[in-house]
Backbone as a ProteinNet text record, in pm:
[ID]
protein_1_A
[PRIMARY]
XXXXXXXXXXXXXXXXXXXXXXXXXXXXXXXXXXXXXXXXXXXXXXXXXXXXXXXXXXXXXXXXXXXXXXXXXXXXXXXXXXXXXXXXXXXXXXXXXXXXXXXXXXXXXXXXXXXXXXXXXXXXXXXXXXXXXXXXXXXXXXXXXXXXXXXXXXXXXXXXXXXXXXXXXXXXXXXXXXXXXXXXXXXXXXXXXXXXXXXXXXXXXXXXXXXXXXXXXXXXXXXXXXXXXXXXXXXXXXXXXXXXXXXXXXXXXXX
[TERTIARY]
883.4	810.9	758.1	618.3	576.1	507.2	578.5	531.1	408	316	199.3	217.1	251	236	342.4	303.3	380.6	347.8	205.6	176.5	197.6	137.8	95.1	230.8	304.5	414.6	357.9	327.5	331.4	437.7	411.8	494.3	503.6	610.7	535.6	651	542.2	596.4	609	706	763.1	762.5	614.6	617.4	646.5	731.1	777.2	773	669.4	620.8	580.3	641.7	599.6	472.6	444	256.1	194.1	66.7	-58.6	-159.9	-304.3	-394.4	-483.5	-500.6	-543.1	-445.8	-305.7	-154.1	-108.3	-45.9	20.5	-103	-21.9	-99.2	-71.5	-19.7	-26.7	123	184	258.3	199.6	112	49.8	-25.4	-120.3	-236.2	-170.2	-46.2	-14	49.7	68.1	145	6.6	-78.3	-222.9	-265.1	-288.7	-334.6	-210.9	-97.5	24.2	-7.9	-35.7	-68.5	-178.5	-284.2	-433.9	-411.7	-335.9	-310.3	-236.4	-119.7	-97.8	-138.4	-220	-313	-420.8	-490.5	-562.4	-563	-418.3	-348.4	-310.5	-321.1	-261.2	-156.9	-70.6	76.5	12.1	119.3	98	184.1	110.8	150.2	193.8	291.6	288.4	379.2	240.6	287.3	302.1	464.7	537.2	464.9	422.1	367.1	342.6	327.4	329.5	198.7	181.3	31.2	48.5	-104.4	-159.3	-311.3	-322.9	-442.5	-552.7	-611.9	-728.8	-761	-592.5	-629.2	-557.1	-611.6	-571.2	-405.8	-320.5	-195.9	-180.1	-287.3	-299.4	-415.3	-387.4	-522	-496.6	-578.4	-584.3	-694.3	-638.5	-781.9	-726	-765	-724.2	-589	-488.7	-366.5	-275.9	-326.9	-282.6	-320	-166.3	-138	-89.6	-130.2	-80.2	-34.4	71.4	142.3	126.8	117	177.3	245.4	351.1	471.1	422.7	442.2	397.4	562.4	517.8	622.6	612	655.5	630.9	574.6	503.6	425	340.8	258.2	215.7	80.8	90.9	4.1	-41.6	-155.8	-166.5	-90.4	-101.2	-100	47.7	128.4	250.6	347.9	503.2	572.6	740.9	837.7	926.1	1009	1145.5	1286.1	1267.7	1275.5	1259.3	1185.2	1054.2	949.2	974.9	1040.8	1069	1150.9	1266	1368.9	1329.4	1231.6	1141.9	1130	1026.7	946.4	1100.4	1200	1273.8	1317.8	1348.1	1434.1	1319.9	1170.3	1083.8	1072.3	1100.6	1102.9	1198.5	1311.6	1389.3	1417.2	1314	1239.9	1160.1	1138	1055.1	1098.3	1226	1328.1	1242.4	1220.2	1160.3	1041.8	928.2	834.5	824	959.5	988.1	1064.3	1160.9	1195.8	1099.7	1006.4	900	811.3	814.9	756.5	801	957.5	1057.1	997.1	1006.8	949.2	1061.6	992	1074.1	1201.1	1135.6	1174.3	1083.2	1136.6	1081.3	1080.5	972.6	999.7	972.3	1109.6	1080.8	1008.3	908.3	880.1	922.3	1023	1079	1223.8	1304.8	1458.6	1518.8	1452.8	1404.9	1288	1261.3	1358.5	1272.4	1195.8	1140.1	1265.1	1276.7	1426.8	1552.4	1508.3	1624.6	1624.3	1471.3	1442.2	1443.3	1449.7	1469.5	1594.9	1690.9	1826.3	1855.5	1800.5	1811.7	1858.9	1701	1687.2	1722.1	1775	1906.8	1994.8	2065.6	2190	2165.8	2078.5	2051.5	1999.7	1911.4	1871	1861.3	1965.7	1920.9	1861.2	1733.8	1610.2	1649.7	1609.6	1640.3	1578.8	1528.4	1463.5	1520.3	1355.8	1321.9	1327.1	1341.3	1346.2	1229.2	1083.6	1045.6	1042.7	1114.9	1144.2	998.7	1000	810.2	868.7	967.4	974.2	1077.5	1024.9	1105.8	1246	1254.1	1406.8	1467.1	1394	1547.6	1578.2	1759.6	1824.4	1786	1817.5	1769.4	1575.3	1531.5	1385.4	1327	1247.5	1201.7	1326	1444.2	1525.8	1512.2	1381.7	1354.4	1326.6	1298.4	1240.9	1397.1	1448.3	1561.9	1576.1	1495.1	1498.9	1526.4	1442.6	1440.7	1559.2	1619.7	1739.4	1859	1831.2	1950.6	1940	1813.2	1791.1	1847.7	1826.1	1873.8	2008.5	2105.9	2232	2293.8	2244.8	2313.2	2270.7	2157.8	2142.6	2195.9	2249.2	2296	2368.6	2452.4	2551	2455.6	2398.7	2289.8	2244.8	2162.8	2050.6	2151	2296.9	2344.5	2368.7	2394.4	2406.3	2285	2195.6	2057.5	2005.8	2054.7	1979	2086.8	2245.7	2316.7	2312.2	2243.8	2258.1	2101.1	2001.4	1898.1	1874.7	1757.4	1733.9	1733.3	1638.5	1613.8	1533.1	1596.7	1506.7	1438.3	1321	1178.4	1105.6	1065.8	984.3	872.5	757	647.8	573.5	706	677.7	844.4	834.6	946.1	1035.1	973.6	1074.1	1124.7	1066	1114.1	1246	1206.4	1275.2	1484.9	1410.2	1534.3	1587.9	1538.6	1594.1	1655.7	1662	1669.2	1779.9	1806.8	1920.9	2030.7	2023.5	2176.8	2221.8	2145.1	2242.1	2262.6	2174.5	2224.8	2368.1	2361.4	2512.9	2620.8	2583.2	2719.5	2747.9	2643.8	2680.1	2663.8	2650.3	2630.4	2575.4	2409.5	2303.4	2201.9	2096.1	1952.1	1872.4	1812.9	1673.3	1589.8	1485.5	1348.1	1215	1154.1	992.6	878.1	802.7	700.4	578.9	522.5	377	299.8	240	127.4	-24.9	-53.1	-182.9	-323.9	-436.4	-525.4	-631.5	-736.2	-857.4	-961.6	-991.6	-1068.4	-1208.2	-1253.4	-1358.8	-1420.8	-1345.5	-1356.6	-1357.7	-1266.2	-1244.2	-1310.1	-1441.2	-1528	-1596.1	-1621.1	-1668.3	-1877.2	-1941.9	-2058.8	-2166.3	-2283.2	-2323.6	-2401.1	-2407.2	-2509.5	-2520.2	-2673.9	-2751.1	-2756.4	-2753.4	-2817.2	-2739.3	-2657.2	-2593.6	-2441.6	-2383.2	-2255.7	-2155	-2063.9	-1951.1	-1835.8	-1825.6	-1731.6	-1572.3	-1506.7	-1381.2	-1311.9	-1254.7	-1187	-1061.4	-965.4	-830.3	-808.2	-691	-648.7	-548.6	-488.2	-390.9	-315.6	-162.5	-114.7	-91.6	-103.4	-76.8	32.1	102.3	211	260.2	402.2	419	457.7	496.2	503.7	356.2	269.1	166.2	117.4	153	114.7	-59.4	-60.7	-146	-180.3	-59.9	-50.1	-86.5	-48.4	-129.7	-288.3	-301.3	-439.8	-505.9	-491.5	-547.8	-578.8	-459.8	-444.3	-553	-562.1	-647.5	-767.3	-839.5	-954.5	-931.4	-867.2	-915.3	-974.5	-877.3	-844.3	-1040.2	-1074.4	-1198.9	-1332.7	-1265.3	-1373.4	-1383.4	-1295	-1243.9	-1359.2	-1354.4	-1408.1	-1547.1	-1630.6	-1783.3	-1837.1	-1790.7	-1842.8	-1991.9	-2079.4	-2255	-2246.5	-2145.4	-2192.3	-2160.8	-2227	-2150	-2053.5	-1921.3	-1859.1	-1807.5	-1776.4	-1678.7	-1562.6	-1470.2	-1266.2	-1325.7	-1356.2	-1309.7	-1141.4	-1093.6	-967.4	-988.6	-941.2	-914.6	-772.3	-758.4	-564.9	-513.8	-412	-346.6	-170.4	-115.1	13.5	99.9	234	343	363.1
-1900.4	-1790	-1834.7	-1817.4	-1803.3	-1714.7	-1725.3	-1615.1	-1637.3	-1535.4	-1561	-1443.7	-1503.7	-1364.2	-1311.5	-1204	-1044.9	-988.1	-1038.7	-952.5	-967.8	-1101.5	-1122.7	-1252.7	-1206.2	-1285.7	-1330.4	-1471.8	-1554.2	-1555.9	-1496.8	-1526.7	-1614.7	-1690.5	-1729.6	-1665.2	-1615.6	-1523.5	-1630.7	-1610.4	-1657.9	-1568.4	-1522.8	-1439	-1492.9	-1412.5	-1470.8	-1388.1	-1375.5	-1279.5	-1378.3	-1371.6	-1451.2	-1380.9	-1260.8	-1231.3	-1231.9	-1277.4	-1241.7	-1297.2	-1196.8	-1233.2	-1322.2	-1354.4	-1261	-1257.8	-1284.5	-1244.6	-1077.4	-1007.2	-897.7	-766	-702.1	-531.4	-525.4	-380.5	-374.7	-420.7	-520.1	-560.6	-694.6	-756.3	-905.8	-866.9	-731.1	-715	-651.6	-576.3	-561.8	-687.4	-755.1	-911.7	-973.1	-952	-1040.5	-990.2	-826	-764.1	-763	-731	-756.3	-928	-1034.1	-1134.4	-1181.1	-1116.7	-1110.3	-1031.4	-931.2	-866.9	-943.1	-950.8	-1054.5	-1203.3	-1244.6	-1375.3	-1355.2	-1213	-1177.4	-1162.9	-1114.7	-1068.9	-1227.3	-1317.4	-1425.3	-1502.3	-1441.6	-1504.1	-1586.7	-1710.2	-1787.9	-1781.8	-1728.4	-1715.9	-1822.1	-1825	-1884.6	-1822.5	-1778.5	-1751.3	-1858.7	-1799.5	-1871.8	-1798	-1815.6	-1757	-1886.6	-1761.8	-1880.1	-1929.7	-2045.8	-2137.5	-2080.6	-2030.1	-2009.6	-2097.7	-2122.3	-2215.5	-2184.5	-2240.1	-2250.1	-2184.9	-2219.5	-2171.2	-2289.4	-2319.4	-2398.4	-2391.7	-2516	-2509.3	-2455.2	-2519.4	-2476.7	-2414.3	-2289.7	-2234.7	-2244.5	-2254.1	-2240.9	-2172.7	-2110.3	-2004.9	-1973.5	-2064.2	-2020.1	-2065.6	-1929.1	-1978.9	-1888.7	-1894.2	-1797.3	-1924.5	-2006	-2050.8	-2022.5	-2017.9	-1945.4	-2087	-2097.6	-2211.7	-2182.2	-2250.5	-2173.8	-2297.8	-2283.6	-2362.6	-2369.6	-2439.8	-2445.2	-2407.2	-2276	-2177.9	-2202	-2123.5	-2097.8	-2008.4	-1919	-1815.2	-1803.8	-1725.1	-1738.1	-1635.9	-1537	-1449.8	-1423.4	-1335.7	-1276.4	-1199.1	-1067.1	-952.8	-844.9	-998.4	-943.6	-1102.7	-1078.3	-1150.1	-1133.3	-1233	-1188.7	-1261	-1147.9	-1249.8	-1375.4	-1501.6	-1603.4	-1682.6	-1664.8	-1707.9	-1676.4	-1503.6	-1492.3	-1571	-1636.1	-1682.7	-1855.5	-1871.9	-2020	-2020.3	-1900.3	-1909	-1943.4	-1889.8	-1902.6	-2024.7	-2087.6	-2241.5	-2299.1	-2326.2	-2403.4	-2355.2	-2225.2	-2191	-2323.9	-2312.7	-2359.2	-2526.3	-2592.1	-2684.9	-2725.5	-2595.8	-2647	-2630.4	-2702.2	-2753.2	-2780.3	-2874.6	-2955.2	-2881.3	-2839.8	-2744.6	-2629.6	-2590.2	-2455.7	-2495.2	-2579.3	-2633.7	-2652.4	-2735.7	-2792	-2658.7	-2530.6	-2419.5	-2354.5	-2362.9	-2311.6	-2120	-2051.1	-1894.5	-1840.7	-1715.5	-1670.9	-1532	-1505.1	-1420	-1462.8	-1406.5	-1378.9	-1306.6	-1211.8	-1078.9	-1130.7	-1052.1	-1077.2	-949.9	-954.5	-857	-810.3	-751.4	-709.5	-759.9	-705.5	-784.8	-857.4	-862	-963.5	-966.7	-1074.9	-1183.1	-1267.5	-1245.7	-1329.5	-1271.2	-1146.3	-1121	-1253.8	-1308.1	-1363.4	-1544.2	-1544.6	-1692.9	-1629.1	-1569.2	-1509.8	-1522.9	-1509.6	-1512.6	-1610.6	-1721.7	-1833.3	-1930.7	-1914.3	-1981.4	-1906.9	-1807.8	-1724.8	-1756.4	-1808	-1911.5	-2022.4	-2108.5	-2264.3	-2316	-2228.6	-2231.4	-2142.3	-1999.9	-1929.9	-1862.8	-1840.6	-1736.5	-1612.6	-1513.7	-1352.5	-1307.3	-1171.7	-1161.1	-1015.8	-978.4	-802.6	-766.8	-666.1	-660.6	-551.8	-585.7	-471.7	-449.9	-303.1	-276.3	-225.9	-250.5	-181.5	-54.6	-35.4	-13.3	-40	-118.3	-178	-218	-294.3	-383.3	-253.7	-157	-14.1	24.7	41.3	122.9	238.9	295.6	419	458.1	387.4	329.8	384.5	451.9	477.1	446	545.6	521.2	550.9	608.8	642.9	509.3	392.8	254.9	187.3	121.2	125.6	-30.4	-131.7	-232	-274.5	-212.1	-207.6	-149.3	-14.9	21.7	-113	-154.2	-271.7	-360.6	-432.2	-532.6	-448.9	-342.5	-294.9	-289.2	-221.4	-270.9	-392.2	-492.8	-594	-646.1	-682.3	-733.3	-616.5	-525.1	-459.7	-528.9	-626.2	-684	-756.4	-823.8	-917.9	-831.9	-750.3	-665.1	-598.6	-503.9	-518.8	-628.3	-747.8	-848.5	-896.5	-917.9	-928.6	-839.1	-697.8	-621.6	-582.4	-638.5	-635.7	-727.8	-850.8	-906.2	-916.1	-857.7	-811.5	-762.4	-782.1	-717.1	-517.5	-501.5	-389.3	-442.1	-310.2	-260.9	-123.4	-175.6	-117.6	-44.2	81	138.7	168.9	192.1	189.8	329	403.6	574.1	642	767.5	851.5	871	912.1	876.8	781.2	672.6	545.9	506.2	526.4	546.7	587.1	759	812.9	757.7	702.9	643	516.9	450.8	356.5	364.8	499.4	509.8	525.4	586.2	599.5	471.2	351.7	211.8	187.2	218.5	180.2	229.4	384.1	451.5	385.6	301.3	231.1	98.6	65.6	-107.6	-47.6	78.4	122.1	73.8	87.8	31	200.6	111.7	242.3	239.9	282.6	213	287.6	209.3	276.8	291.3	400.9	416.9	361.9	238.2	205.3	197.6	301.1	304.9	234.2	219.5	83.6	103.3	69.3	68.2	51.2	84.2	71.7	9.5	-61.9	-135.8	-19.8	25.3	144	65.9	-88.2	-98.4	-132.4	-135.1	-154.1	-6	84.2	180.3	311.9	336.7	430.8	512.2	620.7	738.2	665.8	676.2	645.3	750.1	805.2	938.4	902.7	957.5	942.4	1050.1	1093.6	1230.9	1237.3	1373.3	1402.5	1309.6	1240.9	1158	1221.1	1203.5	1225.3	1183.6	1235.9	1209.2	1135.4	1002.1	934.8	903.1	958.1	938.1	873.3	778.8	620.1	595.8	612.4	573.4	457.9	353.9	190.1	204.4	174.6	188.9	189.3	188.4	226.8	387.6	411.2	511.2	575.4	648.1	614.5	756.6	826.3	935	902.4	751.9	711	713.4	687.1	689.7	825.9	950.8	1032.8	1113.9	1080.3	1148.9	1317.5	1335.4	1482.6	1549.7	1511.9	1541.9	1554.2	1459.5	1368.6	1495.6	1529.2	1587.1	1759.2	1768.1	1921	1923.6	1809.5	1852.6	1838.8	1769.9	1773.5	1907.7	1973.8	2102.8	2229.3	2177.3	2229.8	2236.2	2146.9	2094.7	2133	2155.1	2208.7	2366	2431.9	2547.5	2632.7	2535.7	2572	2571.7	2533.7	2529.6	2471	2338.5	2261.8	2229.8	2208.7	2181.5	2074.9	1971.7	1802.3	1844.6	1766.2	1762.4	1631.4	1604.7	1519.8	1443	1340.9	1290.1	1164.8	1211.9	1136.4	1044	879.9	765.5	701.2	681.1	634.3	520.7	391.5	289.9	223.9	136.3	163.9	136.5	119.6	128.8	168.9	172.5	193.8	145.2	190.6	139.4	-35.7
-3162.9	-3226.4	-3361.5	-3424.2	-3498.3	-3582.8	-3730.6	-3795.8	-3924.8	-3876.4	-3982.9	-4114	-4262.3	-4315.4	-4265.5	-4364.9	-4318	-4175.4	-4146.1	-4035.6	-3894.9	-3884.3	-3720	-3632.5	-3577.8	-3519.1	-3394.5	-3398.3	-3236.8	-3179.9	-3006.2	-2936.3	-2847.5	-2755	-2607.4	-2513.3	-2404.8	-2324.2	-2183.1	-2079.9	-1949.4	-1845.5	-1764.3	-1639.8	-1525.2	-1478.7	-1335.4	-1223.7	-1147.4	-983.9	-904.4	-770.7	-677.4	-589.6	-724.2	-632.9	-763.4	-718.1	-830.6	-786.8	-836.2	-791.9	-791.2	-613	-503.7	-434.1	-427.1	-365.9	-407.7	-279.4	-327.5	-341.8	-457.1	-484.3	-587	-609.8	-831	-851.9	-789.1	-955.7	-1017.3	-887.3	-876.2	-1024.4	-990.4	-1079.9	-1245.2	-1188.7	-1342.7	-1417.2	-1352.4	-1427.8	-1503.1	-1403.3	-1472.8	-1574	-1573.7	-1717.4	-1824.3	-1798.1	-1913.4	-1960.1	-1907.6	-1957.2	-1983.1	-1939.9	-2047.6	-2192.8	-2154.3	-2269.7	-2390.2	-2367.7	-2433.5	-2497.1	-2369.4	-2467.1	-2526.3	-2546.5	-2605.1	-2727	-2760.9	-2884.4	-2969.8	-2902.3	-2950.8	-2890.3	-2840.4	-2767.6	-2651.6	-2660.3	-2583.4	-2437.4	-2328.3	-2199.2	-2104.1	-2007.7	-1905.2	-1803.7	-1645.5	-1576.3	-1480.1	-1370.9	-1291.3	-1156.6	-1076.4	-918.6	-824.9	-692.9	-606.3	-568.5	-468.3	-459.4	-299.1	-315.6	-138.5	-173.6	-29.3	44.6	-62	-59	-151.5	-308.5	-368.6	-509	-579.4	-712.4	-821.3	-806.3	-830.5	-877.1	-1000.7	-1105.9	-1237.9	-1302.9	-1340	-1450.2	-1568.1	-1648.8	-1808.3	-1878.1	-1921.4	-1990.7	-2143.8	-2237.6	-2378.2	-2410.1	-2390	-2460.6	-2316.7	-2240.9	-2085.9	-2003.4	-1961.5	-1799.6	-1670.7	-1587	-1467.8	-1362	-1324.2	-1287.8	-1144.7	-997.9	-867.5	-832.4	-803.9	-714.4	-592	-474.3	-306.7	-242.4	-174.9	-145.9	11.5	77.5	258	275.5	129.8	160.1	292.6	358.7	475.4	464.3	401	377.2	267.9	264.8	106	83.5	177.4	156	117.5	212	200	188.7	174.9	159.9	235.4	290.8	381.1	247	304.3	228.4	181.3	321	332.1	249.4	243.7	146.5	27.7	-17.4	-173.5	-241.2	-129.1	-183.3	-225.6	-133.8	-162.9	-309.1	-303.2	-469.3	-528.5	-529.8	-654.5	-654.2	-519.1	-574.2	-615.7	-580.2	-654	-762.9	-836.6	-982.3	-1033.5	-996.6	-1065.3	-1094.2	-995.2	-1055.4	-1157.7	-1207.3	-1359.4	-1479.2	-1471.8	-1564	-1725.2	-1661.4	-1782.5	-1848.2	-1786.5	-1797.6	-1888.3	-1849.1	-1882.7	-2052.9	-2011.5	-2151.7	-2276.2	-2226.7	-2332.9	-2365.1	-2279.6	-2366.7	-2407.3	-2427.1	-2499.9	-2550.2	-2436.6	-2434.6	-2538.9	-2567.8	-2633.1	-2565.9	-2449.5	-2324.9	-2211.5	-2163.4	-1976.6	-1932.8	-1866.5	-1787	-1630.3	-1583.4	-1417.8	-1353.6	-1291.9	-1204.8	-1064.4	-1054.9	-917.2	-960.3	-961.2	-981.3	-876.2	-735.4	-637.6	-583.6	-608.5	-650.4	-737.7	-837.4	-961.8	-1047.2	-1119.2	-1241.2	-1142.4	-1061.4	-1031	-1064.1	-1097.1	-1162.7	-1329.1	-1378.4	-1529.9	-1513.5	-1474.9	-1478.7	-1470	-1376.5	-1364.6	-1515.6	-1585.6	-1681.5	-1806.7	-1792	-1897	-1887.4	-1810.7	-1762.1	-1782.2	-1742.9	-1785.8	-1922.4	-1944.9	-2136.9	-2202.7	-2206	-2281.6	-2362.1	-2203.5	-2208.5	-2210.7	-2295.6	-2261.8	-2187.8	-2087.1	-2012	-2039.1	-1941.3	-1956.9	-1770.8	-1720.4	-1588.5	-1590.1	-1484.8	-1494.6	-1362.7	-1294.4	-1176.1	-1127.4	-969.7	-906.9	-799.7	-777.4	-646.1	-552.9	-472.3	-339.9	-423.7	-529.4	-561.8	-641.2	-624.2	-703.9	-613.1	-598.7	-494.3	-489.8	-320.2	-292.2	-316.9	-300.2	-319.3	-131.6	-112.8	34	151.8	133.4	201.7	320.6	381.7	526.3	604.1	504.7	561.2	583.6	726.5	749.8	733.3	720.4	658.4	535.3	454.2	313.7	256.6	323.9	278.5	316.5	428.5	400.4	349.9	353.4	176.7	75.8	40.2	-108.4	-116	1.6	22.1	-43.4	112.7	101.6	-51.8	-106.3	-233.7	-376.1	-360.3	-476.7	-564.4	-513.7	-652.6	-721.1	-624.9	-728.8	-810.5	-748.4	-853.7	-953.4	-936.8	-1064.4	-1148.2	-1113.1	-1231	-1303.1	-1224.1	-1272.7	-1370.2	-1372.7	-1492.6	-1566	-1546.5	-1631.6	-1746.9	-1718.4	-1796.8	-1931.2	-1883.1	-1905.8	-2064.1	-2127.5	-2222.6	-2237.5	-2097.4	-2045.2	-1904.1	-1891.2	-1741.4	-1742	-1736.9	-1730.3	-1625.6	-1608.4	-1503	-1529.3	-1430.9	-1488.6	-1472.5	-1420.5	-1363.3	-1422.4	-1459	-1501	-1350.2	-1256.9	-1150.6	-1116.6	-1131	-1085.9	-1162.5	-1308.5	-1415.8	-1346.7	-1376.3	-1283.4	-1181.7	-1069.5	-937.5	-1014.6	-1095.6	-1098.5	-1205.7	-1338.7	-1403	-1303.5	-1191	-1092.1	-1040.4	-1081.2	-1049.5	-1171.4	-1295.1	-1379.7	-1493.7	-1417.8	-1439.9	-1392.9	-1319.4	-1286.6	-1320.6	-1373.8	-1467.3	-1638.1	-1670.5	-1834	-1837.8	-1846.8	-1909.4	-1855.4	-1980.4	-2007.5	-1900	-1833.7	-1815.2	-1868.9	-1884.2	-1987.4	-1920.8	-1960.2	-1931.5	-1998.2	-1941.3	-1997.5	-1881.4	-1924.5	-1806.1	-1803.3	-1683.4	-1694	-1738.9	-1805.3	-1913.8	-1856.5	-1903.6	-1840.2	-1926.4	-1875.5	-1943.6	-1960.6	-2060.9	-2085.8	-2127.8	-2110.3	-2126.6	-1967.8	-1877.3	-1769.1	-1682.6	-1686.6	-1660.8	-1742.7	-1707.8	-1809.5	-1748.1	-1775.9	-1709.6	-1709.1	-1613.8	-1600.3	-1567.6	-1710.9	-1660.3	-1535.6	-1415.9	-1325.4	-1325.7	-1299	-1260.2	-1055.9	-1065.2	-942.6	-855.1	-788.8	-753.5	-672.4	-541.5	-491	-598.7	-640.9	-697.9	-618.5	-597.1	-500.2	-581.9	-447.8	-531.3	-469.6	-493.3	-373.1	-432.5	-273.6	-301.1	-221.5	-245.9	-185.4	-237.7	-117.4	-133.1	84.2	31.8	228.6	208.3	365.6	356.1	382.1	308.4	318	185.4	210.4	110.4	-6.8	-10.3	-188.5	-265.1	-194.8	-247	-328.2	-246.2	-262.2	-264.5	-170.8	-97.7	-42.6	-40.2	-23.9	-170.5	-293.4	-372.2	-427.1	-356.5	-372.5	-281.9	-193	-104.1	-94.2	-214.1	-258.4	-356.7	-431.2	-560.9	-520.3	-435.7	-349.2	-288.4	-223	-172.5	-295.3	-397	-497.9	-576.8	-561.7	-645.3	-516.9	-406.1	-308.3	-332.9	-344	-373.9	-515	-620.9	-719.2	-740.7	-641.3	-655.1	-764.8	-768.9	-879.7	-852.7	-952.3	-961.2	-876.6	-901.4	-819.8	-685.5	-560.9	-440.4	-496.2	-366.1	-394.7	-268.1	-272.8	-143.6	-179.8	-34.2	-81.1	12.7	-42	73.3	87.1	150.9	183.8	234.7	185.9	223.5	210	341.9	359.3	511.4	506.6	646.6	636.4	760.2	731.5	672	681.5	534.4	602.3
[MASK]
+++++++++++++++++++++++++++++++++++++++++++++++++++++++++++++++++++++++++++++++++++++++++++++++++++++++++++++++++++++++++++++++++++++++++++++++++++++++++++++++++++++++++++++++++++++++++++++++++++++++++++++++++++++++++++++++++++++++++++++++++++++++++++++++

């Protein structure tokens, strides 16, 4: 860490997701903007992800590296046990790597199994690390999915030690939040709410005249998503005789 002045403190930050884009969905994409964000600001980044077919091992853009290890990945879109557990032993090959950028933390995304290469190297060089939970790795997480409930099972001790030993563990929704304090009632620890942020120079209202009002969801379909909301407030907005016409595209498939 470096300090400028009173004011401006350099950091270097250690991301570790075995998705990012064009791998995965939004935690791939929130890892990428939390680390644009950050190298924007100055801090010096380096993300840990995995290498699929036809992308760079290494990017560099400024003071933001994005590293990919060669995993058994197989797909984009999705990822099995097997392959997650790849990414991590090739994490833990970059001994030396990781040394010579001597981070100042590490945030794992998913507490499986990247928080589980943060732990790694919190044990081997005493990296601190932040856990930020998505979903799938919090117990009691879509317990109607009868797979996923026994991954969360069988891996519970891990995932308590993993965010026991943690700076914090992070949600990026107030429910998630909640679902995720009832494991943490039982190792005494917080968990905390930090929502995920948005690019407001990218994301901007555009006047068009005279024009359909299109409103587009991506996403699965699926009741975490919440859709049934989505669908109320569209009736809701048909209901009211607004001046614009409008239309809901859905793009998506099952869970």
């Amino acid at each position: 860490m470096e300090i400028w002045g009173k004011e401006k403190i350099i950091m270097k930050l250690l991301l570790f997701n075995y998705e990012y884009p064009p791998l995965g969905g939004g935690a791939g994409n929130s890892t990428m903007s939390i680390a644009k964000a950050y190298s924007k600001l100055g801090h010096d980044v380096l993300v840990v992800t995995t290498w699929f077919e036809g992308l760079p091992e290494e990017d560099m853009a400024n003071n933001m590296k994005v590293l990919r290890v060669k995993s058994r990945r197989k797909r984009k879109d999705r990822s099995n046990p097997l392959e997650m557990l790849d990414y991590v032993g090739k994490t833990k090959k970059l001994k030396n790597i990781i040394k010579q950028f001597n981070p100042d933390f590490s945030i794992g995304f998913m507490a499986l199994p990247s928080g589980l290469s943060s732990y790694y190297y919190f044990k081997t060089q005493n990296i601190p690390y932040i856990i930020s939970v998505q979903g799938g790795d919090v117990p009691g997480f879509l317990p109607d999915i009868k797979s996923l409930r026994i991954f969360q099972y069988l891996s519970m001790p891990l995932t308590k030690k993993i965010w026991k030993n943690s700076i914090k563990v992070v949600a990026n929704s107030r429910g998630l939040m909640q679902l995720a304090q009832k494991t943490g009632d039982k190792i005494n620890i917080k968990t905390n709410f930090y929502p995920n942020g948005i690019d407001l120079n990218f994301f901007k209202p555009i006047d068009k005249k005279n024009e359909i009002v299109k409103i587009l969801f991506v996403g699965r379909f699926y009741s975490q998503k919440g859709l049934n909301y989505l669908l109320e407030s569209i009736n809701i907005l048909k209901e009211s005789k607004l001046s614009k016409k409008f239309c809901l595209e859905l793009v998506g498939d099952g869970p």
